[in-house]
Coordinates of C-alpha atoms in Angstrom, one line a residue:
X1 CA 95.1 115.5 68.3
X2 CA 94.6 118.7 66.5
X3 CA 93.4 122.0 67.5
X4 CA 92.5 124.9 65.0
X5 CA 92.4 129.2 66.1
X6 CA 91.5 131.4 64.0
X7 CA 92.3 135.1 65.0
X8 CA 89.9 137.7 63.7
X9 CA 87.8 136.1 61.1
X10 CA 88.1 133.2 59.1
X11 CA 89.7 133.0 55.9
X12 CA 88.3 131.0 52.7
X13 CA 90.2 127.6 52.0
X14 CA 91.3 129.1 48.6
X15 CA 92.6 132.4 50.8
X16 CA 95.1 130.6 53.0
X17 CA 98.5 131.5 52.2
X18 CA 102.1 129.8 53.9
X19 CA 102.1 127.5 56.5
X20 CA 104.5 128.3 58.8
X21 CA 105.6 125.0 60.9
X22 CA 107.3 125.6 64.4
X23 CA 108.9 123.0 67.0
X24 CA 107.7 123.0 70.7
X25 CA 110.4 121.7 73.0
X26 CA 112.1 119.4 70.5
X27 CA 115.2 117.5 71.7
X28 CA 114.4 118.4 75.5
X29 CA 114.6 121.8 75.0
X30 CA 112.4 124.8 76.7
X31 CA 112.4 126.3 73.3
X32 CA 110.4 126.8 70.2
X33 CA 112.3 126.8 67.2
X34 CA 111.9 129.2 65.4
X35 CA 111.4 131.7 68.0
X36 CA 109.9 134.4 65.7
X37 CA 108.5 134.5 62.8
X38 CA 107.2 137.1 59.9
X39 CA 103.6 135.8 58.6
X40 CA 101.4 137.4 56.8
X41 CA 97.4 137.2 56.5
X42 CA 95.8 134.3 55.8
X43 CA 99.2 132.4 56.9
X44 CA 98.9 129.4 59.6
X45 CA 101.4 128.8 62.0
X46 CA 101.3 124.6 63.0
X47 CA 102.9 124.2 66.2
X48 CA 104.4 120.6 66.8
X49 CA 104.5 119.5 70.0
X50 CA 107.8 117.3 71.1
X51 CA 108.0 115.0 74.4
X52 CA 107.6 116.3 77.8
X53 CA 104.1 118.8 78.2
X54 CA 103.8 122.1 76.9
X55 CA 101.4 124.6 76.2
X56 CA 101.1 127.6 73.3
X57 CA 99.3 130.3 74.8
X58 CA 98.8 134.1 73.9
X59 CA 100.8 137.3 76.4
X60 CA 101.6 140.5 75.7
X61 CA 104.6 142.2 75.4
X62 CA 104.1 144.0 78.8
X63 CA 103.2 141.0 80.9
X64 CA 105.3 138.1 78.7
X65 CA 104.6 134.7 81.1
X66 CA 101.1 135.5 81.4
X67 CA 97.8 134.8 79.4
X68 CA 96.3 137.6 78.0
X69 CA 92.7 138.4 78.8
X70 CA 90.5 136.5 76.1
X71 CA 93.6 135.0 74.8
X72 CA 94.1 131.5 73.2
X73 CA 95.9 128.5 74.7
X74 CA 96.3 125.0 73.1
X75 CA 95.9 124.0 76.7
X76 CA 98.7 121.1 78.1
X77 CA 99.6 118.8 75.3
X78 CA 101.3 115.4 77.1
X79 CA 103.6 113.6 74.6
X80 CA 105.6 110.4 75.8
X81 CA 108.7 110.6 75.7
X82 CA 109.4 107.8 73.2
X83 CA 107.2 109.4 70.7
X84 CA 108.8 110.6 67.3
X85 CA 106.1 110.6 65.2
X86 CA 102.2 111.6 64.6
X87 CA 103.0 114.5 66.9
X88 CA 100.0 116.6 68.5
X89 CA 99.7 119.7 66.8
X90 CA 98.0 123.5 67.1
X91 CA 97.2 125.4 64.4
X92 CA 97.4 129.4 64.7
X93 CA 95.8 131.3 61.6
X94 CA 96.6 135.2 61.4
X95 CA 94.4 137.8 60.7
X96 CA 96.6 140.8 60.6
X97 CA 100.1 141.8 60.5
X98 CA 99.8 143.2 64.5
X99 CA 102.3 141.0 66.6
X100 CA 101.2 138.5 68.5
X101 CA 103.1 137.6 71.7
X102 CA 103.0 133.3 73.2
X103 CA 104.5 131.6 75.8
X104 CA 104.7 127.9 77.2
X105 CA 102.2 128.4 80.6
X106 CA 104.2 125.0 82.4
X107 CA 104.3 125.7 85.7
X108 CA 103.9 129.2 85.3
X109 CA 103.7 131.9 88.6
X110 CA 106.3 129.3 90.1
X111 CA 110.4 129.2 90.3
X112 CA 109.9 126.3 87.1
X113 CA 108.3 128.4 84.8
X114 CA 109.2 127.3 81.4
X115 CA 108.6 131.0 80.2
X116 CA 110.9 132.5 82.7
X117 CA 113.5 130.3 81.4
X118 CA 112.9 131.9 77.5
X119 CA 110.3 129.6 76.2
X120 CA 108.5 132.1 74.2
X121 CA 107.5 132.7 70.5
X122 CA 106.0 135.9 68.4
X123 CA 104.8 136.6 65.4
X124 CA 105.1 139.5 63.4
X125 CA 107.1 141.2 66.6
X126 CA 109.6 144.4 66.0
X127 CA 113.3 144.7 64.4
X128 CA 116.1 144.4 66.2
X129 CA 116.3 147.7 67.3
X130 CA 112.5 148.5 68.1
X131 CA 111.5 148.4 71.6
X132 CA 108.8 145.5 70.8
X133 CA 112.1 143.2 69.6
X134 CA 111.8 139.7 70.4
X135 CA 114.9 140.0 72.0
X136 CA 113.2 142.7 74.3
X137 CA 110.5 140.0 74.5
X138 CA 112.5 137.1 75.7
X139 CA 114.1 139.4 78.1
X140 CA 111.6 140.4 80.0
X141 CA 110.5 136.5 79.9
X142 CA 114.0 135.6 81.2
X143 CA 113.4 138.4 84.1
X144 CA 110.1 137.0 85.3
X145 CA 111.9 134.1 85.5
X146 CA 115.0 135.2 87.6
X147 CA 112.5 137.4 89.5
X148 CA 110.7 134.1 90.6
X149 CA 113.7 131.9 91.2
X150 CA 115.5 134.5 93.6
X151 CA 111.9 134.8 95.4
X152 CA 112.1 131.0 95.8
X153 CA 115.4 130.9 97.5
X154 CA 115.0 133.9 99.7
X155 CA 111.6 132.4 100.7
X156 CA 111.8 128.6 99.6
X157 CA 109.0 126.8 101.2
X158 CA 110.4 124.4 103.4
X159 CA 108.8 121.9 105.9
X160 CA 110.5 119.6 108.7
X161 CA 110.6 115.9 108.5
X162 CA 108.4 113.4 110.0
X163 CA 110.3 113.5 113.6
X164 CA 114.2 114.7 114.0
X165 CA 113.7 118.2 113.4
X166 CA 115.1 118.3 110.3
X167 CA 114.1 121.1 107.8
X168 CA 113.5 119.7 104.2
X169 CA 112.5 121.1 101.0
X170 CA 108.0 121.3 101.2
X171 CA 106.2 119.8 98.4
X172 CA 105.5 121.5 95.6
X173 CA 102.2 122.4 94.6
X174 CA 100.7 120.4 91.4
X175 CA 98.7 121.9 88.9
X176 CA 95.4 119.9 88.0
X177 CA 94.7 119.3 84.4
X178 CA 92.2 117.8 82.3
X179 CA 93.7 116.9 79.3
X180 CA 91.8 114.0 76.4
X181 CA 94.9 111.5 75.6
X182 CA 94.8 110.2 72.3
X183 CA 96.4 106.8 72.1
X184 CA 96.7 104.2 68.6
X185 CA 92.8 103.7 68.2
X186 CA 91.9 105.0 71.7
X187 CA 90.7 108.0 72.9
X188 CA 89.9 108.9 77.1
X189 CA 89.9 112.2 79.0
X190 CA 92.3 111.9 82.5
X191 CA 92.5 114.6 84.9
X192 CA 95.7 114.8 86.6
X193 CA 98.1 116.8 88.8
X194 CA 101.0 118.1 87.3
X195 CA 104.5 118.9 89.0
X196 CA 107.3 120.6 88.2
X197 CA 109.3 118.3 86.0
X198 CA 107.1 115.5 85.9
X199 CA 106.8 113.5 82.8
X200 CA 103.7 114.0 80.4
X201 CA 100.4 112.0 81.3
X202 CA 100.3 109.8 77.7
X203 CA 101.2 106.3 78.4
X204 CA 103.6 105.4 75.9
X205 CA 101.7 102.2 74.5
X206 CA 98.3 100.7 75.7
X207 CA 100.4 98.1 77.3
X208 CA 103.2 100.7 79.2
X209 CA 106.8 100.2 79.3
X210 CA 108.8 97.9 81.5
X211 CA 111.4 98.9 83.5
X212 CA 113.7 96.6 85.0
X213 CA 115.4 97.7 88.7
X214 CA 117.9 95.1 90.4
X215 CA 117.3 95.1 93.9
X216 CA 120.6 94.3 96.0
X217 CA 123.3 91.5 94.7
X218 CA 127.0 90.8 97.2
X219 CA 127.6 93.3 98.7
X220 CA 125.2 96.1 97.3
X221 CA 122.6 97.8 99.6
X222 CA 121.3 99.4 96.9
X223 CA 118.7 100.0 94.3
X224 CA 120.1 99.9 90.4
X225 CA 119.0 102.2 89.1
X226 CA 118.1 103.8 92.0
X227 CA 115.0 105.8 90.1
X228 CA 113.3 105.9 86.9
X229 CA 111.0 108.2 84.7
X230 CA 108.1 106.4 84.0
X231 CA 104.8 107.0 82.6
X232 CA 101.4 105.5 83.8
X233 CA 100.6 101.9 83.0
X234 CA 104.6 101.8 83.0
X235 CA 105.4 98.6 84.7
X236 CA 108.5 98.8 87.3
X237 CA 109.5 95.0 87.7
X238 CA 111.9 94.5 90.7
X239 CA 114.4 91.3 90.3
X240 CA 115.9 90.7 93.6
X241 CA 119.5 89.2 93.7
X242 CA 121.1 88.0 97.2
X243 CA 120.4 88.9 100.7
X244 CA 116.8 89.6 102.1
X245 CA 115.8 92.7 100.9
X246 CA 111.8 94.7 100.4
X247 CA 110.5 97.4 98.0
X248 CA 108.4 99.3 100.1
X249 CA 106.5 102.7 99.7
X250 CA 107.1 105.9 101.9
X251 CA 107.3 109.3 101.5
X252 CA 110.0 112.0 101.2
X253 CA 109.5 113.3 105.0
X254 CA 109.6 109.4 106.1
X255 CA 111.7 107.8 104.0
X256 CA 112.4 104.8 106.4
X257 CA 108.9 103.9 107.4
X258 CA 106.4 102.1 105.5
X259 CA 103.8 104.8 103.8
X260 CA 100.4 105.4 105.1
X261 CA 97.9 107.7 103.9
X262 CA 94.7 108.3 104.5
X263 CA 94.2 105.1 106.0
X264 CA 95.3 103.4 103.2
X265 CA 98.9 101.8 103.0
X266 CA 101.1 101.9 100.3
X267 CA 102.7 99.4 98.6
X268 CA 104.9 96.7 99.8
X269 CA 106.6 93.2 98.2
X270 CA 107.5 92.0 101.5
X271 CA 110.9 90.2 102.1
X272 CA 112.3 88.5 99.3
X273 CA 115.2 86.2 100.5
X274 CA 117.5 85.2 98.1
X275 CA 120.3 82.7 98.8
X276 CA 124.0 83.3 97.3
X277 CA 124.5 81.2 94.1
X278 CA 121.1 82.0 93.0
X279 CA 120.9 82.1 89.1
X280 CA 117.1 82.5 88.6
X281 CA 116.0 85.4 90.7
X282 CA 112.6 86.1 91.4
X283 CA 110.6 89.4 91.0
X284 CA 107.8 91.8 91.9
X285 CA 106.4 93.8 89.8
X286 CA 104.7 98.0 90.5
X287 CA 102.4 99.4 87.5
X288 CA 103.0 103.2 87.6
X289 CA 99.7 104.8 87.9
X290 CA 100.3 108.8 87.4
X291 CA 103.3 111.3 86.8
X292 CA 103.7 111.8 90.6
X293 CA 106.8 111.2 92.6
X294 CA 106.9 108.1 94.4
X295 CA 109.3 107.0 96.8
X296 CA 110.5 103.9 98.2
X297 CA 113.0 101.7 100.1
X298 CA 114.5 98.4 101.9
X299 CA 112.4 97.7 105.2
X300 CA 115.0 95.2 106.3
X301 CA 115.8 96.2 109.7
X302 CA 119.2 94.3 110.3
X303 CA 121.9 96.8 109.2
X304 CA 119.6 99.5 108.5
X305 CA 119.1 99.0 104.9
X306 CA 117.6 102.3 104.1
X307 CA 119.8 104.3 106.8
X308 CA 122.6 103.3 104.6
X309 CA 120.7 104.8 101.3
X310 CA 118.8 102.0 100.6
X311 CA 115.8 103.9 98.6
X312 CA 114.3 104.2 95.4
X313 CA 112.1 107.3 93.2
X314 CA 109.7 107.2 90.1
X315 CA 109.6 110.2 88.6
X316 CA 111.7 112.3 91.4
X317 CA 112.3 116.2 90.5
X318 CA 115.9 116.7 89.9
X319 CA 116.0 119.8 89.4
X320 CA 114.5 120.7 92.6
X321 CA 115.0 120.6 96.0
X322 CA 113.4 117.5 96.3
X323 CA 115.6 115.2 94.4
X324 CA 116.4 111.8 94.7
X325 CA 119.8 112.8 96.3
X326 CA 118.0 114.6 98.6
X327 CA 115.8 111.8 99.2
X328 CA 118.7 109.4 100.0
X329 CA 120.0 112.1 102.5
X330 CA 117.2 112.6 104.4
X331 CA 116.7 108.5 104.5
X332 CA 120.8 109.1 105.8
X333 CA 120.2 111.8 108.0
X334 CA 117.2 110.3 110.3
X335 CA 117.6 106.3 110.3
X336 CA 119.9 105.3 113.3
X337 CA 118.2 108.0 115.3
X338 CA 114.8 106.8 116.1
X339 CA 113.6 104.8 113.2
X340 CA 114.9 101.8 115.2
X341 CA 113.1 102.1 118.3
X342 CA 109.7 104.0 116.2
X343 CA 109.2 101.9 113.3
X344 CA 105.7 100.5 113.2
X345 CA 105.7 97.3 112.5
X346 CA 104.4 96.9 108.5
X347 CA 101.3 95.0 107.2
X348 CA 102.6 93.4 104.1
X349 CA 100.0 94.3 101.4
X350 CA 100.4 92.7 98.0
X351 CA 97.6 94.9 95.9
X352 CA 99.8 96.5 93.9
X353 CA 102.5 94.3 92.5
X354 CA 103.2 90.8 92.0
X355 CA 105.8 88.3 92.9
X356 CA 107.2 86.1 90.1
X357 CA 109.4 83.3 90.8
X358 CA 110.9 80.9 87.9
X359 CA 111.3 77.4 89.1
X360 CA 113.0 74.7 86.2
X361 CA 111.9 77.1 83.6
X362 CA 108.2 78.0 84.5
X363 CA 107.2 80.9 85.9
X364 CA 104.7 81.0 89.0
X365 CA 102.6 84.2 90.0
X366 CA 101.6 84.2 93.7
X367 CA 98.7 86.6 94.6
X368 CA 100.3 87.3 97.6
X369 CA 103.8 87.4 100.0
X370 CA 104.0 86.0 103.1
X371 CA 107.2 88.1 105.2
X372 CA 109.8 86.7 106.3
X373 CA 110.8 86.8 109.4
X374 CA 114.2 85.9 109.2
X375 CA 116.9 87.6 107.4
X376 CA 119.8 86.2 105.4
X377 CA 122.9 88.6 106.3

């Protein structure tokens, strides 16, 4: 995937001079390295963009995190993170020697803005001691950025959860992008919300990634580990070890009741006993579908599985209010106050997954669960 700019107007092939190549978010980072840069006419800067999902697009000193008016933007460039090579790349070609002012636009306007946390870059920008330094630049970057974050904690959005009264973080508001994913020898356009901290929207192979989560074993009410980052077509596959427990969709204002949404139920393996001295344990597998968070827990009622932090997160923000940990504390906080006597009773549903069992060696798939009714604790 390669874009090309040119500012002002194009220069001959035999007129080009350096190539200048800079590194967008490498290792994690919310940085481009270099920074800066000195280029003259004719020079191209390549940008190289590293996992997670950044942009390049042109400011101006005065306004630092936001596009300039007619201004270009490599737009959102989504790169697994397993991805080390054949990395997406922009290309910048300068006209002049007048600076020119970028920024990384990811989740910009909001308390996450990668620019208010220094991810900017300039070329051809003032000395040290001129007023139109980078370090000036970066600045004012990093002040948009405190300016936003202390707005978002005097007036953080918040919601209250599905009964209890208890105030919770509110969700935070996606940003929709269109974006053409470029994969081995295939080539599709998705459109796709973005949130704060997500992970980018390029599967990492055709196939996806598997993930393997133990659910329960003696003595463990728990999920391990208890969330994942996963990518879409990223396949979560479940093994259950002893007891009688579920993996079951909700949400983070209910995290003890089974999910429903616009008349649609989530997904559900329905109860998988497994007797102690089991060796071969069976699974169920979930196929990650986009970068949102999805949340998740043990439906078995005896002992209050999820009341005692029974849960589970794809792709949870922790970074934000809405964490995992903040997931298991709300499922904490409201089971064994009404979710005993209010939980609808669930409709196991079997679209989304699959149950493997291994019997002598082979391996059965059964297109659907039937729930148990009986539990083994």
């Amino acid at each position: 995937m390669f874009a090309s700019l040119s500012l002002g107007l194009a220069l001959l092939p035999f007129a080009l001079g350096a190539v200048h190549e800079v590194q967008v978010g490498q290792s994690g980072q919310l940085l481009f390295q270099p920074e800066a840069i000195f280029a003259a006419p004719g020079d191209q800067v390549v940008f190289h963009f590293h996992p997670k999902n950044h942009t390049v697009t042109q400011s101006s000193f005065a306004d630092p995190c936001g596009r300039k008016e007619g201004g270009f933007t490599s737009g959102f460039q989504p790169v697994p993170a397993n991805q080390t090579d054949h990395l997406p790349t922009y290309t910048v070609t300068v006209n002049d020697t007048e600076p020119i002012w970028m920024y990384c636009a990811q989740a910009a306007r909001t308390a996450n803005t990668h620019c208010g946390k220094g991810m900017v870059f300039a070329i051809n920008c003032g000395a040290d001691d001129a007023p139109n330094s980078f370090t000036n630049f970066k600045n004012s970057a990093l002040a948009v950025g405190a300016s936003l974050a202390a707005a978002a904690t005097d007036a953080a959005p918040s919601t209250t959860a599905a009964y209890g009264g208890l105030t919770i973080p509110a969700a935070p508001t996606p940003t929709l992008v269109t974006q053409v994913i470029t994969l081995q020898q295939s080539t599709w356009t998705t459109t796709y919300s973005s949130y704060p901290g997500s992970p980018a929207a390029t599967p990492a192979t055709l196939e996806g990634q598997v993930h393997k989560v133990i659910v329960g074993g003696p003595g463990k009410l728990a999920f391990d580990p208890p969330r994942v980052s996963a990518l879409p077509r990223d396949t979560i596959v479940f093994e259950f070890h002893q007891k009688n427990h579920t993996v079951t969709e909700s949400s983070f204002e209910d995290p003890c009741r089974p999910l429903t949404a616009d008349g649609q139920q989530g997904f559900d393996s329905g109860f998988i006993p497994v007797a102690d001295g089991t060796t071969e344990f069976p699974t169920w597998n979930y196929t990650v579908k986009d970068t949102a968070p999805v949340w998740a827990f043990c439906r078995q009622p005896t002992g209050s599985h999820c009341g005692a932090g029974m849960v589970f997160a794809v792709n949870s923000d922790d970074t934000s209010g809405r964490s995992f940990t903040a997931f298991q504390n709300v499922a904490k906080t409201l089971n064994g106050t009404a979710v005993g006597q209010s939980s609808p009773t669930a409709t196991t549903t079997t679209d989304s997954g699959a149950l493997s069992v291994r019997a002598g060696g082979a391996s059965v798939i059964l297109g659907f669960v039937t729930a148990c009714l009986f539990s083994l604790l």
